[in-house]
Amino acid sequence: MGTFTRIGSGMTASLLHAASLNAMAANVFDFDDTHLPTVAHPTAPVAPVALALSQTRRVSGSELLEAITAGGGGSASRAGNRIG
């Protein structure tokens, strides 16, 4: 099961709960970005999952940032542009 970081709380949680709570915190505390053409917040749902998963294996900081960029910046904005 393991313990995973809950950002800003000094506490840990299961992988699923840490990812969920960190995603909610990004929105509640307004630490989410905005992709202006789609008015979407693509990083808030992606970064917490990438962070939690990065704690299950050896991942460098650049690999983590690459995953967040690919998941949030790329796919969400492209999908939003097609819908909108």
mmCIF file of N, CA and C in Angstrom:
data_model
loop_
_atom_site.group_PDB
_atom_site.id
_atom_site.type_symbol
_atom_site.label_atom_id
_atom_site.label_comp_id
_atom_site.label_asym_id
_atom_site.label_seq_id
_atom_site.Cartn_x
_atom_site.Cartn_y
_atom_site.Cartn_z
ATOM 1 N N MET A 1 0.838 -1.188 0.000
ATOM 2 C CA MET A 1 0.000 0.000 0.000
ATOM 3 C C MET A 1 0.876 1.242 0.000
ATOM 4 N N GLY A 2 1.757 1.404 0.948
ATOM 5 C CA GLY A 2 2.690 2.511 0.941
ATOM 6 C C GLY A 2 2.090 3.809 1.447
ATOM 7 N N THR A 3 2.968 4.778 1.624
ATOM 8 C CA THR A 3 2.532 6.104 2.035
ATOM 9 C C THR A 3 3.027 7.115 1.012
ATOM 10 N N PHE A 4 2.177 8.036 0.683
ATOM 11 C CA PHE A 4 2.451 8.992 -0.382
ATOM 12 C C PHE A 4 2.211 10.406 0.125
ATOM 13 N N THR A 5 2.935 11.343 -0.454
ATOM 14 C CA THR A 5 2.937 12.729 -0.007
ATOM 15 C C THR A 5 1.597 13.416 -0.214
ATOM 16 N N ARG A 6 1.152 14.085 0.846
ATOM 17 C CA ARG A 6 0.036 15.028 0.741
ATOM 18 C C ARG A 6 0.661 16.402 0.822
ATOM 19 N N ILE A 7 0.707 17.106 -0.278
ATOM 20 C CA ILE A 7 1.437 18.369 -0.381
ATOM 21 C C ILE A 7 0.928 19.389 0.636
ATOM 22 N N GLY A 8 1.863 19.972 1.374
ATOM 23 C CA GLY A 8 1.552 21.054 2.295
ATOM 24 C C GLY A 8 0.966 20.655 3.627
ATOM 25 N N SER A 9 0.744 19.364 3.859
ATOM 26 C CA SER A 9 0.100 18.959 5.108
ATOM 27 C C SER A 9 1.059 18.305 6.091
ATOM 28 N N GLY A 10 2.189 17.819 5.591
ATOM 29 C CA GLY A 10 3.095 17.065 6.458
ATOM 30 C C GLY A 10 2.564 15.682 6.780
ATOM 31 N N MET A 11 1.493 15.287 6.113
ATOM 32 C CA MET A 11 0.872 13.989 6.334
ATOM 33 C C MET A 11 1.017 13.134 5.079
ATOM 34 N N THR A 12 0.743 11.854 5.223
ATOM 35 C CA THR A 12 0.778 10.945 4.084
ATOM 36 C C THR A 12 -0.577 10.254 3.952
ATOM 37 N N ALA A 13 -0.754 9.593 2.817
ATOM 38 C CA ALA A 13 -1.995 8.861 2.562
ATOM 39 C C ALA A 13 -1.691 7.746 1.570
ATOM 40 N N SER A 14 -2.688 6.926 1.291
ATOM 41 C CA SER A 14 -2.536 5.904 0.261
ATOM 42 C C SER A 14 -2.357 6.597 -1.087
ATOM 43 N N LEU A 15 -1.900 5.874 -2.077
ATOM 44 C CA LEU A 15 -1.665 6.446 -3.406
ATOM 45 C C LEU A 15 -2.929 7.123 -3.942
ATOM 46 N N LEU A 16 -4.049 6.431 -3.901
ATOM 47 C CA LEU A 16 -5.299 6.975 -4.426
ATOM 48 C C LEU A 16 -5.730 8.229 -3.658
ATOM 49 N N HIS A 17 -5.668 8.164 -2.325
ATOM 50 C CA HIS A 17 -6.094 9.313 -1.533
ATOM 51 C C HIS A 17 -5.141 10.494 -1.679
ATOM 52 N N ALA A 18 -3.840 10.234 -1.731
ATOM 53 C CA ALA A 18 -2.877 11.332 -1.903
ATOM 54 C C ALA A 18 -3.094 12.032 -3.239
ATOM 55 N N ALA A 19 -3.248 11.263 -4.304
ATOM 56 C CA ALA A 19 -3.482 11.862 -5.623
ATOM 57 C C ALA A 19 -4.782 12.662 -5.630
ATOM 58 N N SER A 20 -5.833 12.116 -5.057
ATOM 59 C CA SER A 20 -7.133 12.808 -5.017
ATOM 60 C C SER A 20 -7.080 14.068 -4.172
ATOM 61 N N LEU A 21 -6.518 13.962 -2.968
ATOM 62 C CA LEU A 21 -6.454 15.123 -2.074
ATOM 63 C C LEU A 21 -5.564 16.218 -2.639
ATOM 64 N N ASN A 22 -4.446 15.849 -3.265
ATOM 65 C CA ASN A 22 -3.573 16.852 -3.862
ATOM 66 C C ASN A 22 -4.247 17.541 -5.052
ATOM 67 N N ALA A 23 -5.016 16.796 -5.827
ATOM 68 C CA ALA A 23 -5.747 17.402 -6.947
ATOM 69 C C ALA A 23 -6.815 18.363 -6.430
ATOM 70 N N MET A 24 -7.525 17.959 -5.383
ATOM 71 C CA MET A 24 -8.537 18.846 -4.806
ATOM 72 C C MET A 24 -7.896 20.098 -4.226
ATOM 73 N N ALA A 25 -6.748 19.929 -3.551
ATOM 74 C CA ALA A 25 -6.061 21.077 -2.954
ATOM 75 C C ALA A 25 -5.607 22.061 -4.024
ATOM 76 N N ALA A 26 -5.168 21.561 -5.159
ATOM 77 C CA ALA A 26 -4.741 22.458 -6.246
ATOM 78 C C ALA A 26 -5.876 23.364 -6.673
ATOM 79 N N ASN A 27 -7.089 22.842 -6.678
ATOM 80 C CA ASN A 27 -8.252 23.650 -7.051
ATOM 81 C C ASN A 27 -8.741 24.529 -5.906
ATOM 82 N N VAL A 28 -8.819 23.973 -4.714
ATOM 83 C CA VAL A 28 -9.330 24.727 -3.562
ATOM 84 C C VAL A 28 -8.446 25.923 -3.244
ATOM 85 N N PHE A 29 -7.129 25.720 -3.264
ATOM 86 C CA PHE A 29 -6.205 26.797 -2.927
ATOM 87 C C PHE A 29 -5.787 27.591 -4.153
ATOM 88 N N ASP A 30 -6.426 27.319 -5.270
ATOM 89 C CA ASP A 30 -6.229 28.047 -6.523
ATOM 90 C C ASP A 30 -4.771 28.053 -6.995
ATOM 91 N N PHE A 31 -4.147 26.866 -6.917
ATOM 92 C CA PHE A 31 -2.787 26.707 -7.430
ATOM 93 C C PHE A 31 -2.805 26.051 -8.802
ATOM 94 N N ASP A 32 -3.921 26.148 -9.479
ATOM 95 C CA ASP A 32 -3.994 25.535 -10.793
ATOM 96 C C ASP A 32 -3.751 26.568 -11.882
ATOM 97 N N ASP A 33 -3.246 26.082 -12.976
ATOM 98 C CA ASP A 33 -2.971 26.949 -14.117
ATOM 99 C C ASP A 33 -4.228 27.065 -14.980
ATOM 100 N N THR A 34 -4.163 27.876 -15.995
ATOM 101 C CA THR A 34 -5.290 28.000 -16.917
ATOM 102 C C THR A 34 -4.772 27.996 -18.343
ATOM 103 N N HIS A 35 -5.343 27.107 -19.146
ATOM 104 C CA HIS A 35 -5.073 27.112 -20.582
ATOM 105 C C HIS A 35 -6.145 28.018 -21.174
ATOM 106 N N LEU A 36 -5.754 29.243 -21.530
ATOM 107 C CA LEU A 36 -6.722 30.281 -21.897
ATOM 108 C C LEU A 36 -7.651 29.929 -23.065
ATOM 109 N N PRO A 37 -7.168 29.312 -24.149
ATOM 110 C CA PRO A 37 -8.091 29.022 -25.246
ATOM 111 C C PRO A 37 -9.257 28.099 -24.852
ATOM 112 N N THR A 38 -9.037 27.225 -23.867
ATOM 113 C CA THR A 38 -10.101 26.303 -23.468
ATOM 114 C C THR A 38 -10.644 26.598 -22.074
ATOM 115 N N VAL A 39 -10.031 27.552 -21.367
ATOM 116 C CA VAL A 39 -10.356 27.882 -19.979
ATOM 117 C C VAL A 39 -10.366 26.605 -19.129
ATOM 118 N N ALA A 40 -9.394 25.758 -19.377
ATOM 119 C CA ALA A 40 -9.244 24.515 -18.628
ATOM 120 C C ALA A 40 -8.077 24.644 -17.667
ATOM 121 N N HIS A 41 -8.053 23.797 -16.672
ATOM 122 C CA HIS A 41 -6.970 23.737 -15.696
ATOM 123 C C HIS A 41 -6.287 22.374 -15.845
ATOM 124 N N PRO A 42 -5.452 22.208 -16.857
ATOM 125 C CA PRO A 42 -4.945 20.874 -17.185
ATOM 126 C C PRO A 42 -3.959 20.271 -16.194
ATOM 127 N N THR A 43 -3.255 21.075 -15.426
ATOM 128 C CA THR A 43 -2.236 20.507 -14.545
ATOM 129 C C THR A 43 -2.816 19.959 -13.245
ATOM 130 N N ALA A 44 -3.890 20.539 -12.742
ATOM 131 C CA ALA A 44 -4.447 20.126 -11.453
ATOM 132 C C ALA A 44 -4.792 18.633 -11.387
ATOM 133 N N PRO A 45 -5.391 18.031 -12.402
ATOM 134 C CA PRO A 45 -5.663 16.600 -12.308
ATOM 135 C C PRO A 45 -4.473 15.712 -12.694
ATOM 136 N N VAL A 46 -3.486 16.269 -13.385
ATOM 137 C CA VAL A 46 -2.370 15.466 -13.885
ATOM 138 C C VAL A 46 -1.190 15.419 -12.913
ATOM 139 N N ALA A 47 -0.762 16.567 -12.410
ATOM 140 C CA ALA A 47 0.432 16.633 -11.562
ATOM 141 C C ALA A 47 0.332 15.786 -10.291
ATOM 142 N N PRO A 48 -0.801 15.795 -9.571
ATOM 143 C CA PRO A 48 -0.879 14.971 -8.365
ATOM 144 C C PRO A 48 -0.755 13.468 -8.645
ATOM 145 N N VAL A 49 -1.298 13.030 -9.751
ATOM 146 C CA VAL A 49 -1.186 11.611 -10.114
ATOM 147 C C VAL A 49 0.254 11.279 -10.478
ATOM 148 N N ALA A 50 0.885 12.161 -11.263
ATOM 149 C CA ALA A 50 2.283 11.938 -11.638
ATOM 150 C C ALA A 50 3.176 11.929 -10.404
ATOM 151 N N LEU A 51 2.928 12.849 -9.459
ATOM 152 C CA LEU A 51 3.710 12.885 -8.232
ATOM 153 C C LEU A 51 3.540 11.593 -7.439
ATOM 154 N N ALA A 52 2.312 11.150 -7.263
ATOM 155 C CA ALA A 52 2.071 9.918 -6.500
ATOM 156 C C ALA A 52 2.722 8.716 -7.183
ATOM 157 N N LEU A 53 2.557 8.599 -8.481
ATOM 158 C CA LEU A 53 3.165 7.478 -9.196
ATOM 159 C C LEU A 53 4.685 7.552 -9.181
ATOM 160 N N SER A 54 5.239 8.765 -9.165
ATOM 161 C CA SER A 54 6.698 8.896 -9.137
ATOM 162 C C SER A 54 7.279 8.367 -7.832
ATOM 163 N N GLN A 55 6.450 8.252 -6.817
ATOM 164 C CA GLN A 55 6.916 7.725 -5.538
ATOM 165 C C GLN A 55 6.863 6.206 -5.477
ATOM 166 N N THR A 56 6.399 5.578 -6.549
ATOM 167 C CA THR A 56 6.359 4.118 -6.591
ATOM 168 C C THR A 56 7.566 3.536 -7.317
ATOM 169 N N ARG A 57 8.367 4.384 -7.951
ATOM 170 C CA ARG A 57 9.551 3.944 -8.709
ATOM 171 C C ARG A 57 10.576 5.066 -8.738
ATOM 172 N N ARG A 58 11.763 4.750 -9.180
ATOM 173 C CA ARG A 58 12.815 5.767 -9.289
ATOM 174 C C ARG A 58 12.545 6.636 -10.514
ATOM 175 N N VAL A 59 12.254 7.898 -10.269
ATOM 176 C CA VAL A 59 11.970 8.852 -11.339
ATOM 177 C C VAL A 59 12.772 10.119 -11.045
ATOM 178 N N SER A 60 13.463 10.614 -12.035
ATOM 179 C CA SER A 60 14.204 11.869 -11.847
ATOM 180 C C SER A 60 13.232 13.045 -11.879
ATOM 181 N N GLY A 61 13.702 14.179 -11.401
ATOM 182 C CA GLY A 61 12.884 15.385 -11.436
ATOM 183 C C GLY A 61 12.504 15.777 -12.849
ATOM 184 N N SER A 62 13.463 15.627 -13.777
ATOM 185 C CA SER A 62 13.158 15.993 -15.165
ATOM 186 C C SER A 62 12.149 15.028 -15.775
ATOM 187 N N GLU A 63 12.201 13.752 -15.403
ATOM 188 C CA GLU A 63 11.209 12.791 -15.905
ATOM 189 C C GLU A 63 9.821 13.113 -15.360
ATOM 190 N N LEU A 64 9.752 13.516 -14.089
ATOM 191 C CA LEU A 64 8.469 13.892 -13.496
ATOM 192 C C LEU A 64 7.893 15.115 -14.203
ATOM 193 N N LEU A 65 8.717 16.122 -14.420
ATOM 194 C CA LEU A 65 8.247 17.332 -15.114
ATOM 195 C C LEU A 65 7.838 17.024 -16.552
ATOM 196 N N GLU A 66 8.562 16.123 -17.192
ATOM 197 C CA GLU A 66 8.215 15.725 -18.556
ATOM 198 C C GLU A 66 6.848 15.039 -18.592
ATOM 199 N N ALA A 67 6.592 14.180 -17.609
ATOM 200 C CA ALA A 67 5.300 13.486 -17.536
ATOM 201 C C ALA A 67 4.163 14.470 -17.294
ATOM 202 N N ILE A 68 4.383 15.425 -16.400
ATOM 203 C CA ILE A 68 3.352 16.427 -16.110
ATOM 204 C C ILE A 68 3.083 17.284 -17.343
ATOM 205 N N THR A 69 4.145 17.679 -18.018
ATOM 206 C CA THR A 69 3.998 18.498 -19.227
ATOM 207 C C THR A 69 3.259 17.746 -20.317
ATOM 208 N N ALA A 70 3.630 16.492 -20.525
ATOM 209 C CA ALA A 70 2.975 15.679 -21.558
ATOM 210 C C ALA A 70 1.508 15.439 -21.225
ATOM 211 N N GLY A 71 1.224 15.147 -19.963
ATOM 212 C CA GLY A 71 -0.141 14.839 -19.558
ATOM 213 C C GLY A 71 -1.034 16.052 -19.467
ATOM 214 N N GLY A 72 -0.523 17.139 -18.936
ATOM 215 C CA GLY A 72 -1.348 18.323 -18.718
ATOM 216 C C GLY A 72 -1.349 19.289 -19.862
ATOM 217 N N GLY A 73 -0.183 19.706 -20.257
ATOM 218 C CA GLY A 73 -0.084 20.728 -21.289
ATOM 219 C C GLY A 73 -0.476 20.237 -22.659
ATOM 220 N N GLY A 74 -0.094 19.037 -22.973
ATOM 221 C CA GLY A 74 -0.335 18.547 -24.320
ATOM 222 C C GLY A 74 -1.734 18.038 -24.550
ATOM 223 N N SER A 75 -2.086 16.970 -23.862
ATOM 224 C CA SER A 75 -3.346 16.283 -24.183
ATOM 225 C C SER A 75 -4.574 17.105 -23.837
ATOM 226 N N ALA A 76 -4.587 17.746 -22.678
ATOM 227 C CA ALA A 76 -5.792 18.480 -22.257
ATOM 228 C C ALA A 76 -6.086 19.657 -23.173
ATOM 229 N N SER A 77 -5.059 20.396 -23.518
ATOM 230 C CA SER A 77 -5.300 21.569 -24.375
ATOM 231 C C SER A 77 -5.687 21.165 -25.783
ATOM 232 N N ARG A 78 -5.085 20.103 -26.306
ATOM 233 C CA ARG A 78 -5.460 19.649 -27.654
ATOM 234 C C ARG A 78 -6.899 19.165 -27.678
ATOM 235 N N ALA A 79 -7.300 18.419 -26.668
ATOM 236 C CA ALA A 79 -8.679 17.918 -26.610
ATOM 237 C C ALA A 79 -9.654 19.080 -26.476
ATOM 238 N N GLY A 80 -9.327 20.038 -25.607
ATOM 239 C CA GLY A 80 -10.193 21.196 -25.431
ATOM 240 C C GLY A 80 -10.331 22.018 -26.673
ATOM 241 N N ASN A 81 -9.253 22.171 -27.411
ATOM 242 C CA ASN A 81 -9.307 22.938 -28.658
ATOM 243 C C ASN A 81 -10.189 22.254 -29.688
ATOM 244 N N ARG A 82 -10.198 20.945 -29.701
ATOM 245 C CA ARG A 82 -11.042 20.210 -30.653
ATOM 246 C C ARG A 82 -12.516 20.321 -30.269
ATOM 247 N N ILE A 83 -12.795 20.296 -28.985
ATOM 248 C CA ILE A 83 -14.190 20.386 -28.519
ATOM 249 C C ILE A 83 -14.718 21.790 -28.701
ATOM 250 N N GLY A 84 -13.892 22.781 -28.273
ATOM 251 C CA GLY A 84 -14.328 24.173 -28.276
ATOM 252 C C GLY A 84 -14.250 24.747 -29.640
#
